[in-house]
PDB file of C-alpha atoms in Angstrom:
ATOM      1  CA  MET S  12      40.138   7.322 -48.351  1.00 50.00           C
ATOM      2  CA  LYS S  13      37.617   4.602 -49.005  1.00 46.00           C
ATOM      3  CA  ARG S  14      37.298   3.708 -45.642  1.00 50.00           C
ATOM      4  CA  ILE S  15      36.131   7.431 -44.933  1.00 52.00           C
ATOM      5  CA  VAL S  16      33.900   7.110 -47.926  1.00 45.00           C
ATOM      6  CA  SER S  17      32.431   4.169 -46.577  1.00 52.00           C
ATOM      7  CA  TYR S  18      31.556   5.894 -42.790  1.00 49.00           C
ATOM      8  CA  ILE S  19      30.142   8.869 -44.787  1.00 55.00           C
ATOM      9  CA  PHE S  20      27.727   6.078 -46.935  1.00 52.00           C
ATOM     10  CA  LEU S  21      26.964   4.316 -43.966  1.00 52.00           C
ATOM     11  CA  ALA S  22      25.920   7.652 -41.735  1.00 56.00           C
ATOM     12  CA  GLY S  23      24.137   8.779 -44.621  1.00 56.00           C
ATOM     13  CA  LEU S  24      21.997   5.429 -44.578  1.00 51.00           C
ATOM     14  CA  LEU S  25      21.421   5.563 -40.971  1.00 54.00           C
ATOM     15  CA  SER S  26      20.066   9.072 -41.004  1.00 58.00           C
ATOM     16  CA  ILE S  27      17.549   8.046 -43.785  1.00 54.00           C
ATOM     17  CA  ILE S  28      16.578   4.827 -41.718  1.00 50.00           C
ATOM     18  CA  TYR S  29      15.803   6.817 -38.838  1.00 54.00           C
ATOM     19  CA  ALA S  30      14.226  10.059 -40.475  1.00 55.00           C
ATOM     20  CA  CYS S  31      11.430   7.477 -41.833  1.00 57.00           C
ATOM     21  CA  ARG S  32      11.068   5.680 -38.700  1.00 59.00           C
ATOM     22  CA  ASP S  33       7.390   5.257 -37.185  1.00 61.00           C
ATOM     23  CA  GLU S  34       7.310   6.228 -33.623  1.00 56.00           C
ATOM     24  CA  SER S  35       4.147   4.704 -33.199  1.00 60.00           C
ATOM     25  CA  LEU S  36       5.181   1.509 -34.038  1.00 64.00           C
ATOM     26  CA  ASN S  37       8.335   1.510 -31.426  1.00 59.00           C
ATOM     27  CA  PRO S  38       7.680  -1.724 -28.989  1.00 68.00           C
ATOM     28  CA  VAL S  39       9.348   0.643 -26.413  1.00 63.00           C
ATOM     29  CA  LEU S  40       7.017   2.616 -24.828  1.00 62.00           C
ATOM     30  CA  GLN S  41       7.705   5.786 -23.289  1.00 69.00           C
ATOM     31  CA  TRP S  42       7.678   6.301 -19.539  1.00 72.00           C
ATOM     32  CA  GLU S  43       4.495   8.479 -18.322  1.00 85.00           C
ATOM     33  CA  PRO S  44       4.587  10.244 -14.834  1.00 92.00           C
ATOM     34  CA  ALA S  45       3.441   8.562 -11.497  1.00 95.00           C
ATOM     35  CA  VAL S  46       2.975   9.075  -8.098  1.00 97.00           C
ATOM     36  CA  HIS S  47       3.331   7.189  -5.197  1.00 97.00           C
ATOM     37  CA  GLY S  48       2.888   7.197  -1.703  1.00 97.00           C
ATOM     38  CA  PHE S  49       4.363   6.970   2.072  1.00 96.00           C
ATOM     39  CA  GLY S  50       2.290   5.873   5.119  1.00 97.00           C
ATOM     40  CA  VAL S  51       3.355   6.206   8.833  1.00 96.00           C
ATOM     41  CA  PHE S  52       2.414   5.674  12.358  1.00 97.00           C
ATOM     42  CA  ASP S  53       1.709   8.973  14.037  1.00 96.00           C
ATOM     43  CA  GLY S  54       2.926  10.128  16.883  1.00 92.00           C
ATOM     44  CA  ILE S  55       6.127   8.014  17.042  1.00 88.00           C
ATOM     45  CA  ALA S  56       9.588  10.007  16.926  1.00 80.00           C
ATOM     46  CA  PHE S  57      12.400   9.648  14.305  1.00 73.00           C
ATOM     47  CA  ASN S  58      15.311   8.346  16.936  1.00 68.00           C
ATOM     48  CA  GLY S  59      17.574   6.233  14.593  1.00 66.00           C
ATOM     49  CA  ASN S  60      19.995   6.507  11.855  1.00 70.00           C
ATOM     50  CA  ALA S  61      18.988   8.411   8.892  1.00 66.00           C
ATOM     51  CA  ASN S  62      20.787   6.133   6.483  1.00 71.00           C
ATOM     52  CA  SER S  63      19.130   3.077   8.093  1.00 70.00           C
ATOM     53  CA  ARG S  64      15.576   1.751   7.160  1.00 74.00           C
ATOM     54  CA  PRO S  65      13.038   1.237   7.815  1.00 78.00           C
ATOM     55  CA  GLN S  66      12.517   3.944  10.398  1.00 85.00           C
ATOM     56  CA  PRO S  67      10.490   3.424  13.646  1.00 87.00           C
ATOM     57  CA  TYR S  68       7.506   5.241  12.517  1.00 89.00           C
ATOM     58  CA  GLU S  69       6.849   3.184   9.200  1.00 90.00           C
ATOM     59  CA  SER S  70       7.699  -0.495  11.050  1.00 91.00           C
ATOM     60  CA  ASP S  71       5.373  -2.339  10.891  1.00 95.00           C
ATOM     61  CA  GLY S  72       3.634  -3.123  14.003  1.00 95.00           C
ATOM     62  CA  ALA S  73       4.808   0.348  15.524  1.00 95.00           C
ATOM     63  CA  LYS S  74       1.491   0.791  16.693  1.00 97.00           C
ATOM     64  CA  ASN S  75      -1.346  -1.810  17.811  1.00 98.00           C
ATOM     65  CA  PHE S  76      -4.876  -2.347  18.770  1.00 98.00           C
ATOM     66  CA  PRO S  77      -4.959  -2.679  22.827  1.00 97.00           C
ATOM     67  CA  ALA S  78      -6.288  -5.876  24.196  1.00 95.00           C
ATOM     68  CA  THR S  79      -9.063  -4.353  26.121  1.00 93.00           C
ATOM     69  CA  GLY S  80     -10.933  -1.125  25.559  1.00 94.00           C
ATOM     70  CA  GLN S  81     -10.623  -1.406  22.001  1.00 97.00           C
ATOM     71  CA  ASP S  82     -14.186   0.520  21.491  1.00 93.00           C
ATOM     72  CA  ASN S  83     -12.643   3.540  22.912  1.00 94.00           C
ATOM     73  CA  ALA S  84      -9.078   2.928  21.042  1.00 97.00           C
ATOM     74  CA  LYS S  85      -7.545   4.425  18.087  1.00 97.00           C
ATOM     75  CA  ILE S  86      -4.043   4.554  15.658  1.00 98.00           C
ATOM     76  CA  ASP S  87      -3.240   7.398  14.397  1.00 98.00           C
ATOM     77  CA  PHE S  88      -1.538   7.655  10.970  1.00 98.00           C
ATOM     78  CA  LYS S  89       0.143  10.205   8.339  1.00 97.00           C
ATOM     79  CA  ILE S  90       0.371   9.687   4.442  1.00 97.00           C
ATOM     80  CA  ARG S  91       1.645  12.190   1.687  1.00 97.00           C
ATOM     81  CA  TRP S  92       1.743  11.590  -1.820  1.00 98.00           C
ATOM     82  CA  VAL S  93       4.879  12.025  -3.947  1.00 97.00           C
ATOM     83  CA  SER S  94       5.240  13.186  -7.338  1.00 97.00           C
ATOM     84  CA  LEU S  95       8.862  13.512  -7.973  1.00 94.00           C
ATOM     85  CA  ASP S  96       8.598  15.046 -11.632  1.00 95.00           C
ATOM     86  CA  ASN S  97       5.424  17.222 -10.361  1.00 95.00           C
ATOM     87  CA  LYS S  98       3.603  16.465 -13.519  1.00 96.00           C
ATOM     88  CA  LEU S  99       0.692  14.941 -11.502  1.00 97.00           C
ATOM     89  CA  THR S 100      -1.665  16.068  -8.406  1.00 98.00           C
ATOM     90  CA  VAL S 101      -3.547  13.877  -6.279  1.00 98.00           C
ATOM     91  CA  ASN S 102      -6.654  15.479  -5.126  1.00 98.00           C
ATOM     92  CA  LYS S 103      -8.423  11.849  -3.568  1.00 98.00           C
ATOM     93  CA  ILE S 104      -6.822   9.211  -1.235  1.00 98.00           C
ATOM     94  CA  GLU S 105      -8.669   6.071  -0.791  1.00 98.00           C
ATOM     95  CA  LEU S 106      -7.562   4.051   2.532  1.00 98.00           C
ATOM     96  CA  TYR S 107      -7.967   0.388   2.985  1.00 98.00           C
ATOM     97  CA  VAL S 108      -7.984  -2.032   5.725  1.00 98.00           C
ATOM     98  CA  ASN S 109      -7.495  -6.009   5.085  1.00 98.00           C
ATOM     99  CA  MET S 110      -7.886  -8.116   8.175  1.00 98.00           C
ATOM    100  CA  THR S 111      -6.492 -11.749   8.133  1.00 98.00           C
ATOM    101  CA  GLU S 112      -7.630 -14.739  11.061  1.00 98.00           C
ATOM    102  CA  ASP S 113      -5.059 -17.281  11.924  1.00 98.00           C
ATOM    103  CA  TYR S 114      -6.625 -20.194  12.651  1.00 97.00           C
ATOM    104  CA  THR S 115      -5.965 -24.471  12.675  1.00 96.00           C
ATOM    105  CA  ASP S 116      -8.147 -26.592  10.570  1.00 94.00           C
ATOM    106  CA  PRO S 117      -9.528 -29.959  11.632  1.00 94.00           C
ATOM    107  CA  ASP S 118      -6.443 -31.795  10.293  1.00 95.00           C
ATOM    108  CA  GLY S 119      -4.602 -29.797  12.794  1.00 95.00           C
ATOM    109  CA  ASN S 120      -2.903 -27.506  10.111  1.00 96.00           C
ATOM    110  CA  PRO S 121      -2.189 -23.674  10.681  1.00 97.00           C
ATOM    111  CA  GLN S 122      -4.324 -21.699   8.124  1.00 97.00           C
ATOM    112  CA  THR S 123      -4.829 -17.985   7.438  1.00 98.00           C
ATOM    113  CA  ALA S 124      -8.224 -16.824   6.441  1.00 98.00           C
ATOM    114  CA  ASP S 125      -7.931 -13.459   4.111  1.00 98.00           C
ATOM    115  CA  LEU S 126     -10.970 -11.982   5.001  1.00 98.00           C
ATOM    116  CA  GLY S 127     -10.287  -9.088   2.778  1.00 97.00           C
ATOM    117  CA  SER S 128      -9.180 -10.982  -0.218  1.00 95.00           C
ATOM    118  CA  GLY S 129      -5.874  -9.088  -0.067  1.00 94.00           C
ATOM    119  CA  THR S 130      -7.116  -5.891  -1.101  1.00 95.00           C
ATOM    120  CA  GLY S 131      -8.869  -5.095   1.725  1.00 98.00           C
ATOM    121  CA  LYS S 132     -12.285  -2.596   2.516  1.00 98.00           C
ATOM    122  CA  LEU S 133     -12.569   0.616   2.517  1.00 98.00           C
ATOM    123  CA  VAL S 134     -12.034   2.224   5.854  1.00 98.00           C
ATOM    124  CA  ALA S 135     -11.745   6.183   5.184  1.00 98.00           C
ATOM    125  CA  THR S 136     -11.432   8.649   2.189  1.00 98.00           C
ATOM    126  CA  ILE S 137      -9.267  12.000   2.420  1.00 98.00           C
ATOM    127  CA  SER S 138     -10.698  14.145  -0.122  1.00 97.00           C
ATOM    128  CA  ASN S 139      -9.048  17.445   1.185  1.00 94.00           C
ATOM    129  CA  VAL S 140      -5.524  16.053   0.124  1.00 97.00           C
ATOM    130  CA  GLY S 141      -2.359  18.425   0.890  1.00 95.00           C
ATOM    131  CA  ALA S 142       0.226  19.753  -1.446  1.00 97.00           C
ATOM    132  CA  ASN S 143       2.950  17.481  -2.864  1.00 97.00           C
ATOM    133  CA  ARG S 144       4.969  15.925   0.132  1.00 97.00           C
ATOM    134  CA  ALA S 145       2.147  17.302   2.539  1.00 96.00           C
ATOM    135  CA  TRP S 146       1.130  14.925   5.475  1.00 96.00           C
ATOM    136  CA  ASN S 147      -2.343  13.992   5.793  1.00 97.00           C
ATOM    137  CA  SER S 148      -3.368  12.562   8.908  1.00 97.00           C
ATOM    138  CA  PHE S 149      -5.978  10.148   9.877  1.00 98.00           C
ATOM    139  CA  SER S 150      -6.950   7.712  12.630  1.00 98.00           C
ATOM    140  CA  ILE S 151      -8.401   4.362  12.485  1.00 98.00           C
ATOM    141  CA  THR S 152     -10.337   2.526  15.068  1.00 98.00           C
ATOM    142  CA  PRO S 153     -11.106  -0.985  16.018  1.00 98.00           C
ATOM    143  CA  LYS S 154     -15.006   0.052  15.839  1.00 97.00           C
ATOM    144  CA  GLN S 155     -14.288   0.866  12.129  1.00 98.00           C
ATOM    145  CA  VAL S 156     -12.522  -2.376  11.137  1.00 98.00           C
ATOM    146  CA  TYR S 157     -15.335  -4.496  13.135  1.00 98.00           C
ATOM    147  CA  ASP S 158     -18.113  -2.509  11.046  1.00 98.00           C
ATOM    148  CA  LEU S 159     -15.903  -3.660   7.578  1.00 98.00           C
ATOM    149  CA  TYR S 160     -15.810  -7.232   8.619  1.00 98.00           C
ATOM    150  CA  LYS S 161     -18.356  -8.183  11.097  1.00 97.00           C
ATOM    151  CA  ASP S 162     -20.531 -10.172   8.496  1.00 97.00           C
ATOM    152  CA  ALA S 163     -17.419 -11.917   7.315  1.00 98.00           C
ATOM    153  CA  THR S 164     -17.654 -15.640   7.627  1.00 98.00           C
ATOM    154  CA  VAL S 165     -15.148 -18.572   7.324  1.00 98.00           C
ATOM    155  CA  LYS S 166     -15.024 -22.145   6.631  1.00 97.00           C
ATOM    156  CA  TYR S 167     -13.132 -23.369   9.574  1.00 97.00           C
ATOM    157  CA  ASN S 168     -14.151 -26.969   9.011  1.00 95.00           C
ATOM    158  CA  LYS S 169     -13.894 -26.798   5.345  1.00 94.00           C
ATOM    159  CA  VAL S 170     -17.484 -27.358   5.030  1.00 95.00           C
ATOM    160  CA  THR S 171     -20.008 -24.886   7.278  1.00 96.00           C
ATOM    161  CA  ALA S 172     -19.396 -20.883   6.916  1.00 97.00           C
ATOM    162  CA  VAL S 173     -19.218 -19.331  10.636  1.00 97.00           C
ATOM    163  CA  PRO S 174     -19.283 -15.822  11.301  1.00 97.00           C
ATOM    164  CA  VAL S 175     -15.733 -14.609  12.494  1.00 97.00           C
ATOM    165  CA  PHE S 176     -17.468 -12.542  15.135  1.00 97.00           C
ATOM    166  CA  ASN S 177     -19.860 -15.062  16.645  1.00 95.00           C
ATOM    167  CA  ASN S 178     -17.640 -18.148  16.443  1.00 95.00           C
ATOM    168  CA  PRO S 179     -18.288 -20.596  19.217  1.00 93.00           C
ATOM    169  CA  ALA S 180     -14.663 -21.808  19.314  1.00 92.00           C
ATOM    170  CA  HIS S 181     -13.347 -18.174  19.442  1.00 94.00           C
ATOM    171  CA  ALA S 182     -15.259 -15.919  21.800  1.00 92.00           C
ATOM    172  CA  ARG S 183     -14.865 -12.199  20.645  1.00 94.00           C
ATOM    173  CA  PRO S 184     -16.951 -10.151  23.283  1.00 92.00           C
ATOM    174  CA  THR S 185     -18.049  -6.747  22.513  1.00 90.00           C
ATOM    175  CA  GLY S 186     -15.662  -4.271  22.578  1.00 91.00           C
ATOM    176  CA  LYS S 187     -12.716  -6.626  22.475  1.00 94.00           C
ATOM    177  CA  TRP S 188     -13.571  -8.032  18.930  1.00 97.00           C
ATOM    178  CA  PHE S 189      -9.720  -8.760  18.088  1.00 97.00           C
ATOM    179  CA  ASP S 190      -7.205 -11.138  19.208  1.00 95.00           C
ATOM    180  CA  GLY S 191      -3.467 -10.277  19.396  1.00 93.00           C
ATOM    181  CA  ASN S 192      -2.587 -14.330  18.653  1.00 94.00           C
ATOM    182  CA  THR S 193      -4.821 -14.663  15.684  1.00 97.00           C
ATOM    183  CA  ASP S 194      -5.697 -10.947  13.949  1.00 98.00           C
ATOM    184  CA  THR S 195      -3.607  -8.847  11.636  1.00 98.00           C
ATOM    185  CA  PHE S 196      -4.324  -5.828   9.845  1.00 98.00           C
ATOM    186  CA  ILE S 197      -2.719  -4.294   6.832  1.00 98.00           C
ATOM    187  CA  LEU S 198      -3.411  -0.683   5.451  1.00 98.00           C
ATOM    188  CA  LYS S 199      -2.994   0.071   1.744  1.00 98.00           C
ATOM    189  CA  TRP S 200      -3.821   3.088  -0.105  1.00 98.00           C
ATOM    190  CA  ARG S 201      -5.201   3.977  -3.583  1.00 98.00           C
ATOM    191  CA  LEU S 202      -4.024   7.648  -5.029  1.00 98.00           C
ATOM    192  CA  TYR S 203      -5.929   9.716  -7.456  1.00 98.00           C
ATOM    193  CA  THR S 204      -5.290  12.538  -9.766  1.00 98.00           C
ATOM    194  CA  THR S 205      -6.755  15.387 -10.903  1.00 97.00           C
ATOM    195  CA  ASP S 206      -6.377  14.104 -14.618  1.00 96.00           C
ATOM    196  CA  GLY S 207      -8.581  11.103 -13.854  1.00 97.00           C
ATOM    197  CA  LYS S 208      -5.480   8.515 -13.401  1.00 97.00           C
ATOM    198  CA  VAL S 209      -5.730   5.910 -10.275  1.00 98.00           C
ATOM    199  CA  PHE S 210      -2.549   4.330  -8.566  1.00 98.00           C
ATOM    200  CA  LYS S 211      -2.946   1.447  -6.386  1.00 97.00           C
ATOM    201  CA  THR S 212      -0.006  -1.248  -7.083  1.00 94.00           C
ATOM    202  CA  TRP S 213       3.698  -0.305  -7.452  1.00 95.00           C
ATOM    203  CA  ASN S 214       6.550  -1.797  -8.259  1.00 92.00           C
ATOM    204  CA  GLN S 215       7.619  -4.264  -4.939  1.00 89.00           C
ATOM    205  CA  SER S 216      11.554  -3.646  -5.106  1.00 86.00           C
ATOM    206  CA  SER S 217      11.650  -0.017  -5.966  1.00 87.00           C
ATOM    207  CA  ILE S 218       8.701   1.184  -4.431  1.00 91.00           C
ATOM    208  CA  CYS S 219       7.179  -1.146  -2.011  1.00 93.00           C
ATOM    209  CA  GLY S 220      10.504  -2.223  -0.622  1.00 88.00           C
ATOM    210  CA  ASP S 221      12.095   1.428  -0.839  1.00 88.00           C
ATOM    211  CA  VAL S 222      15.685   0.924   1.053  1.00 83.00           C
ATOM    212  CA  THR S 223      16.921   4.537   0.617  1.00 83.00           C
ATOM    213  CA  ALA S 224      18.091   6.861   3.044  1.00 82.00           C
ATOM    214  CA  VAL S 225      15.370   8.966   4.425  1.00 83.00           C
ATOM    215  CA  SER S 226      14.079  11.674   2.253  1.00 88.00           C
ATOM    216  CA  GLU S 227      11.544  13.508   1.141  1.00 89.00           C
ATOM    217  CA  ALA S 228      10.921  11.312  -2.032  1.00 92.00           C
ATOM    218  CA  ASN S 229      10.767   7.816   0.548  1.00 93.00           C
ATOM    219  CA  SER S 230       7.933   5.492  -0.799  1.00 94.00           C
ATOM    220  CA  ASN S 231       6.310   2.458   1.111  1.00 95.00           C
ATOM    221  CA  CYS S 232       2.850   0.577   0.088  1.00 96.00           C
ATOM    222  CA  GLN S 233       1.193  -0.543   3.232  1.00 97.00           C
ATOM    223  CA  LEU S 234       1.522  -0.997   7.172  1.00 97.00           C
ATOM    224  CA  ALA S 235       0.465  -3.842   9.122  1.00 98.00           C
ATOM    225  CA  TRP S 236      -0.224  -3.983  12.653  1.00 98.00           C
ATOM    226  CA  SER S 237      -2.323  -6.468  15.233  1.00 98.00           C
ATOM    227  CA  VAL S 238      -3.372  -6.711  18.731  1.00 98.00           C
ATOM    228  CA  LYS S 239      -0.959  -6.112  22.130  1.00 95.00           C
TER     229      LYS S 239
END
């Protein structure tokens, strides 16, 4: 009987404590709605096992800039935004391209110049964005990327800044600006929602490294390509 009375007393005490708790002081924040993106190389048919990731159309280097005729080339992409709980709507997608260049320093050490500081430069904006999970198509040309980085410089000798596209040690003729031995490009995106939120970074394991089977909820954070 005493045990039953003790349980009743404890239950009553807990109910009083929780009834008086100020939720605004709770250190555990409530989850807020979010959106993520899924970008792919367009024009590559799915031909793999649906339970295997990544798929051909989302693999880095699935398409590349050509070694010649770059002034008339392009790569086609598709991207869609995804809201799992349908609480947010994306009304603008910004697309950024980061360019890196590999080179050898005066000491003979391999180096990589990050011309876009990791973030990249804005190459295109999709304003007429489709609905949740609807594909949005766009293209990126070598000329667009060249225009973004034509004024970039690198201190190849650690002292003097030299224009990347006017480097005597690395010829880059008009119409053939990029080199498959040195240049890499990374496409990233930012998602803008109708309520003013901006999403530009995501969890590296659950979003960027999505390993789930192919579905309407798939995600990634970037696509990379080079010159071949």
